PDB file of C-alpha atoms in Angstrom:
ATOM      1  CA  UNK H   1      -2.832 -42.842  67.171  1.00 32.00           C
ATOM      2  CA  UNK H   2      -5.229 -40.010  67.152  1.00 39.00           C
ATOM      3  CA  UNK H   3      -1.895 -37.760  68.235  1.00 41.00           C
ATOM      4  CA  UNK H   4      -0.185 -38.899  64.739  1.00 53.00           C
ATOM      5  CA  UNK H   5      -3.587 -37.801  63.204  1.00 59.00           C
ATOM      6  CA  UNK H   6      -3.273 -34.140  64.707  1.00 84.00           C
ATOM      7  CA  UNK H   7       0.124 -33.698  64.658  1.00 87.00           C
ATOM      8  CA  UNK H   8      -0.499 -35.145  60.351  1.00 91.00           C
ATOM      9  CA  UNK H   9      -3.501 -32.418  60.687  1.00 91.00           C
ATOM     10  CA  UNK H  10      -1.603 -29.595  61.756  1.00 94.00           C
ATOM     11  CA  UNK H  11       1.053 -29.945  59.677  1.00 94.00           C
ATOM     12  CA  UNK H  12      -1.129 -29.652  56.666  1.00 95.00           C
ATOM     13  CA  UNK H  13      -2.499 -26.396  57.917  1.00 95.00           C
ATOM     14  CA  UNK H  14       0.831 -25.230  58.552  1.00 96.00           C
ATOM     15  CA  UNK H  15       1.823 -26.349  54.782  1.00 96.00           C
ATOM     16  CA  UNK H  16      -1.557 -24.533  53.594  1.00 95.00           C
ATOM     17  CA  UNK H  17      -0.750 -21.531  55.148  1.00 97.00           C
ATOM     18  CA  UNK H  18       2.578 -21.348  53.845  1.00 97.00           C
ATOM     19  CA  UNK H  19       1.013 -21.269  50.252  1.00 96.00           C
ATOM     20  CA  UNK H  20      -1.690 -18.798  50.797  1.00 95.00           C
ATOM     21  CA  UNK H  21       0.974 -16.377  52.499  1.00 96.00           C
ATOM     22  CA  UNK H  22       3.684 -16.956  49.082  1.00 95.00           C
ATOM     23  CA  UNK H  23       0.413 -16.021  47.409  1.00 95.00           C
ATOM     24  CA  UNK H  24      -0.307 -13.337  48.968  1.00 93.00           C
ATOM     25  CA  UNK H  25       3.100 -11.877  49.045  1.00 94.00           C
ATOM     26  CA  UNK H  26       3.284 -12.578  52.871  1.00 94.00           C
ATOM     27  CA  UNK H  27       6.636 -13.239  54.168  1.00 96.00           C
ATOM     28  CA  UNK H  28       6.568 -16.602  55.961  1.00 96.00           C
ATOM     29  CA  UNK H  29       8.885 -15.973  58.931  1.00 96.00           C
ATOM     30  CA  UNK H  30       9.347 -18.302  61.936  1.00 96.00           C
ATOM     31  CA  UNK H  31       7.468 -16.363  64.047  1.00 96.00           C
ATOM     32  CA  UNK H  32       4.430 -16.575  61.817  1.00 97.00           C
ATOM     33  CA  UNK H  33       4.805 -20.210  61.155  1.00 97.00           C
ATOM     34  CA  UNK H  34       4.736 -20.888  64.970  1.00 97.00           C
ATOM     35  CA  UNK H  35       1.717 -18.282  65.955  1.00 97.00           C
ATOM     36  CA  UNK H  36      -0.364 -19.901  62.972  1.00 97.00           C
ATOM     37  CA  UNK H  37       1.059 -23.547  64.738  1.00 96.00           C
ATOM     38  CA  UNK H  38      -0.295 -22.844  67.747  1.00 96.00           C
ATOM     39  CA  UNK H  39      -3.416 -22.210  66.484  1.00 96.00           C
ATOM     40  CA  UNK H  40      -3.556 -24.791  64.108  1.00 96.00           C
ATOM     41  CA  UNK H  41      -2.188 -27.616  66.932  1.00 95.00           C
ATOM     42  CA  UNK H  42      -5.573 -27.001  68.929  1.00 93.00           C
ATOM     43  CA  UNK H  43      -9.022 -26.887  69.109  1.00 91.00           C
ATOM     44  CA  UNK H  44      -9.004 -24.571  72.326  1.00 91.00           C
ATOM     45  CA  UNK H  45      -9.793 -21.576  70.021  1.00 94.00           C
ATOM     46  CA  UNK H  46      -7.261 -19.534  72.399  1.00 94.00           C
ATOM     47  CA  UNK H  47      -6.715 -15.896  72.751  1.00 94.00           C
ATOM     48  CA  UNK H  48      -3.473 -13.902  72.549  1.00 95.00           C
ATOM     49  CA  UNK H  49      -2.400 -14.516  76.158  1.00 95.00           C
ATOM     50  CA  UNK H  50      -2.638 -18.202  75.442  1.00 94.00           C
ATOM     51  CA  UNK H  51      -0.722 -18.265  72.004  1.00 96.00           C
ATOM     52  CA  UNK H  52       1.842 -16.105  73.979  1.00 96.00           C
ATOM     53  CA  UNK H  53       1.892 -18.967  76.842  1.00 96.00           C
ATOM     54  CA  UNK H  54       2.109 -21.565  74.680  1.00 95.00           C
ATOM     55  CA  UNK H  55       5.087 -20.171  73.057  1.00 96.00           C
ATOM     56  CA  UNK H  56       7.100 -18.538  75.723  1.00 95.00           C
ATOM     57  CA  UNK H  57       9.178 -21.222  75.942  1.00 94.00           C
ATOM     58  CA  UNK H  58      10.582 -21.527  72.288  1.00 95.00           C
ATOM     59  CA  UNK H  59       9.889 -17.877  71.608  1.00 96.00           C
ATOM     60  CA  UNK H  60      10.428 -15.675  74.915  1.00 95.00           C
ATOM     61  CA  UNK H  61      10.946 -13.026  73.173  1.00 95.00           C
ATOM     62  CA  UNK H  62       7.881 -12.563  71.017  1.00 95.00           C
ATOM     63  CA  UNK H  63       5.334 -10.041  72.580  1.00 95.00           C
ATOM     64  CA  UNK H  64       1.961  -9.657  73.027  1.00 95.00           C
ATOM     65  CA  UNK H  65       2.022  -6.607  70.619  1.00 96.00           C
ATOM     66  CA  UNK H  66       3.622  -8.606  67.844  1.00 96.00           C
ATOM     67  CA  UNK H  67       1.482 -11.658  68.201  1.00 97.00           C
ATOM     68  CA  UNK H  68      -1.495  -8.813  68.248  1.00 96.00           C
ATOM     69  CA  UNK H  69      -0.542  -7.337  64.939  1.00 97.00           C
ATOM     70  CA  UNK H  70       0.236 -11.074  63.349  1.00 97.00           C
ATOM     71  CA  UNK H  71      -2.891 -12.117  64.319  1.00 97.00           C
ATOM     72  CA  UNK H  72      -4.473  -9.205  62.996  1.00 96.00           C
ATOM     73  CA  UNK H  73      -3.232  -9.893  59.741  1.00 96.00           C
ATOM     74  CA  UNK H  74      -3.736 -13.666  59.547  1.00 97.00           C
ATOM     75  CA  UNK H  75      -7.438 -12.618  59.872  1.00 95.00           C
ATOM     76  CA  UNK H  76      -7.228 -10.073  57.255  1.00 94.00           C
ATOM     77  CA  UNK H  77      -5.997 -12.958  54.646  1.00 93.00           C
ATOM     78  CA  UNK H  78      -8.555 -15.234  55.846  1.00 92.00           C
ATOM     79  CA  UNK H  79      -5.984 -17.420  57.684  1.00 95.00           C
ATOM     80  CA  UNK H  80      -7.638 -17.379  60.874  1.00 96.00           C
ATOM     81  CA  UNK H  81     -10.865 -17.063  62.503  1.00 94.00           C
ATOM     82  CA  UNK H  82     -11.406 -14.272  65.259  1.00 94.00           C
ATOM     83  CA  UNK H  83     -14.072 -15.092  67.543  1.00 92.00           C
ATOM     84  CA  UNK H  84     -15.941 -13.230  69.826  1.00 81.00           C
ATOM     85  CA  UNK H  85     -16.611 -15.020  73.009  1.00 70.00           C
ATOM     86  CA  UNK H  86     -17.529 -14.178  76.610  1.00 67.00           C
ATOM     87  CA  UNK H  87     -15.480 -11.506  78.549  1.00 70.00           C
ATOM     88  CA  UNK H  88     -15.177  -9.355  75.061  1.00 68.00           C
ATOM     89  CA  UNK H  89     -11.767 -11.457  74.805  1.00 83.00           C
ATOM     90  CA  UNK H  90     -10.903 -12.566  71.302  1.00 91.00           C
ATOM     91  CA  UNK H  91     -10.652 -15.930  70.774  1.00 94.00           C
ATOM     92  CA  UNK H  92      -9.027 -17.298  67.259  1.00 96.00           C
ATOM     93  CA  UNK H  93      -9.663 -20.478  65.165  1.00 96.00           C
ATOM     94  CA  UNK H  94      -7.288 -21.686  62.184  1.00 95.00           C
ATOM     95  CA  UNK H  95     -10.115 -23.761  61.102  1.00 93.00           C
ATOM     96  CA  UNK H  96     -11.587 -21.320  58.656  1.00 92.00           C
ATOM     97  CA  UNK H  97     -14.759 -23.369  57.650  1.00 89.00           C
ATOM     98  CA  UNK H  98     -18.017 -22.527  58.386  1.00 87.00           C
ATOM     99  CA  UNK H  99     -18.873 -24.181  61.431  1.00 91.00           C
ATOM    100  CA  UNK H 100     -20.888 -23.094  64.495  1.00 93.00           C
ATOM    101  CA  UNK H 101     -19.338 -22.762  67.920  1.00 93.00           C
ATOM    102  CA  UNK H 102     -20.184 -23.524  72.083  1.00 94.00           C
ATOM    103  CA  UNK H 103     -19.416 -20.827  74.710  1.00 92.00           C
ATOM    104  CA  UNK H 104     -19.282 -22.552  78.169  1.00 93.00           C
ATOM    105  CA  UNK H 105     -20.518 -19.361  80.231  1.00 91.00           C
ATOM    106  CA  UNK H 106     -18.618 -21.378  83.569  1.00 92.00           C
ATOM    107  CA  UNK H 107     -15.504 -21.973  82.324  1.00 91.00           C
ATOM    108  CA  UNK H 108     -15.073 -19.605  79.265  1.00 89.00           C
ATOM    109  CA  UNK H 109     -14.121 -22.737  76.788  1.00 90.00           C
ATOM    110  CA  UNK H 110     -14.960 -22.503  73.189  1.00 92.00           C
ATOM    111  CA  UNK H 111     -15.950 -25.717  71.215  1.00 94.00           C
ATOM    112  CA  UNK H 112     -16.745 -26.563  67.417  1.00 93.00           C
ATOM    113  CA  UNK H 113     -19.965 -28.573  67.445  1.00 93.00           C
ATOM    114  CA  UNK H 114     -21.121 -30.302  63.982  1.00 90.00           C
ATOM    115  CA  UNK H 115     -24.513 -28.965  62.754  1.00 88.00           C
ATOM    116  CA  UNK H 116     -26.257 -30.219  59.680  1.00 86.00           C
ATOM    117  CA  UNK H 117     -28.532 -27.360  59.204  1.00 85.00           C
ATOM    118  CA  UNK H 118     -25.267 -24.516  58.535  1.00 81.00           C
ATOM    119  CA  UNK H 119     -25.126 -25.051  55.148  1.00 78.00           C
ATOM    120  CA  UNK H 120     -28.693 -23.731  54.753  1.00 84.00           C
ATOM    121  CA  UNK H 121     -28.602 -21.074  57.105  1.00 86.00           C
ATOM    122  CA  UNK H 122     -28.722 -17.488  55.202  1.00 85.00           C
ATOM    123  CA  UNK H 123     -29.078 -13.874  56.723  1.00 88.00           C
ATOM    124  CA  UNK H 124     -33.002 -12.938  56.656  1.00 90.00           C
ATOM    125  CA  UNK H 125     -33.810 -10.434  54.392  1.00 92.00           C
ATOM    126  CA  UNK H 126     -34.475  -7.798  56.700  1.00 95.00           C
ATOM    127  CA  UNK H 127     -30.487  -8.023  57.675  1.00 91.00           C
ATOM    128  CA  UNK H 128     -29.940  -7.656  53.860  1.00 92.00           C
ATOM    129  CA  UNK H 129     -31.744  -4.590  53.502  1.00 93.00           C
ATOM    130  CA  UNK H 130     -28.979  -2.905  55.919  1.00 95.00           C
ATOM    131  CA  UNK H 131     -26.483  -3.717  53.782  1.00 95.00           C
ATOM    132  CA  UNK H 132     -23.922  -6.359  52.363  1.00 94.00           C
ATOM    133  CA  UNK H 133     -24.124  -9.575  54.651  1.00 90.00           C
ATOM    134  CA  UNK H 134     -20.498 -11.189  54.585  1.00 86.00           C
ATOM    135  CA  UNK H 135     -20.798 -14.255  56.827  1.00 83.00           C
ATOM    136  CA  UNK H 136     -23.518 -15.697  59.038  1.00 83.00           C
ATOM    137  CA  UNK H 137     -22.363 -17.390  62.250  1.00 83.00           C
ATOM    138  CA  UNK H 138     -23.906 -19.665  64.915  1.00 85.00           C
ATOM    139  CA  UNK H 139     -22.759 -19.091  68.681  1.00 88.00           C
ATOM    140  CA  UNK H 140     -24.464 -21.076  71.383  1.00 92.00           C
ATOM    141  CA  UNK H 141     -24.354 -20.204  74.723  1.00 93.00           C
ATOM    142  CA  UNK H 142     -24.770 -22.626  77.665  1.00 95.00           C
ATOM    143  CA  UNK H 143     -22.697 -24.835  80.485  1.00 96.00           C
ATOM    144  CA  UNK H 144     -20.436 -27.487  79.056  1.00 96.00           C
ATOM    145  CA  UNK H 145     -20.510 -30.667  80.292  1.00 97.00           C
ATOM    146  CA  UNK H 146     -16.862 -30.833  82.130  1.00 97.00           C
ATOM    147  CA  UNK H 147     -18.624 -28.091  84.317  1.00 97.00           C
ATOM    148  CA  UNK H 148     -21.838 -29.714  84.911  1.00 97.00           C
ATOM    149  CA  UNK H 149     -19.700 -32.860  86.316  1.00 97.00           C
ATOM    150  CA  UNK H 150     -18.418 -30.255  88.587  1.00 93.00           C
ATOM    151  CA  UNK H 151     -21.928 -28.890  89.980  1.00 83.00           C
TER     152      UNK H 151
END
């Protein structure tokens, strides 16, 4: 059941981002559709070596460069979500809300959390003064629990 629900959920990210890329004047090509899909398919928030994993098999010939570039992109248009985890690796999320994220500093795994308080979260005023604040993000930092079990 709660496959149906993901594979329903992806889809309609995958149908979304076909829209804001005809908007935008993107060209929706199969190799987009499937880098965005492999995104949108997970919560993992992977990096580029992972996208390029996951589709090796139905895409063996799509490098590392191009799913660079194409990722590049997606976050220019707002697609995607780059996020800046531990190891200076880029990580990317499809889900573009605002929502704050776990860092596991054992295992490297990123996870959404739910926090009621991010709505009402705004950059202080001394951050203003520097300039133009364009987003405000919450990272935690700690052990998850799949590695405590471990310890």
């Amino acid at each position: 059941m709660v496959i149906g629900k993901n594979i329903e959920r992806t889809e309609k990210m995958v149908e979304h981002f076909r829209e804001v890329c005809r908007e935008s004047g993107l060209k929706v090509t199969p190799q987009r559709v499937e880098i965005y899909r492999a995104l949108a398919s997970t919560k993992m928030h992977p990096d580029v070596e992972m996208v390029r994993e996951s589709l090796n098999a139905s895409m063996p010939n799509l490098s590392t460069d191009t799913i660079y570039r194409t990722l590049s992109m997606f976050e220019e248009f707002g697609l995607v979500t780059r996020i800046e985890a531990i190891g200076n690796r880029a990580r990317y999320d499809a889900d573009t809300s605002r929502h704050p994220h776990f860092f596991c500093t054992e295992c490297g795994c990123v996870k959404d959390f739910h926090c009621d308080e991010m709505e009402t979260i705004a950059a202080p005023r001394s951050a203003k003064k520097l300039g133009r604040v364009d987003s405000v993000h919450i990272h935690v930092r700690g052990v998850c629990n799949e590695c405590l079990a471990k310890e």
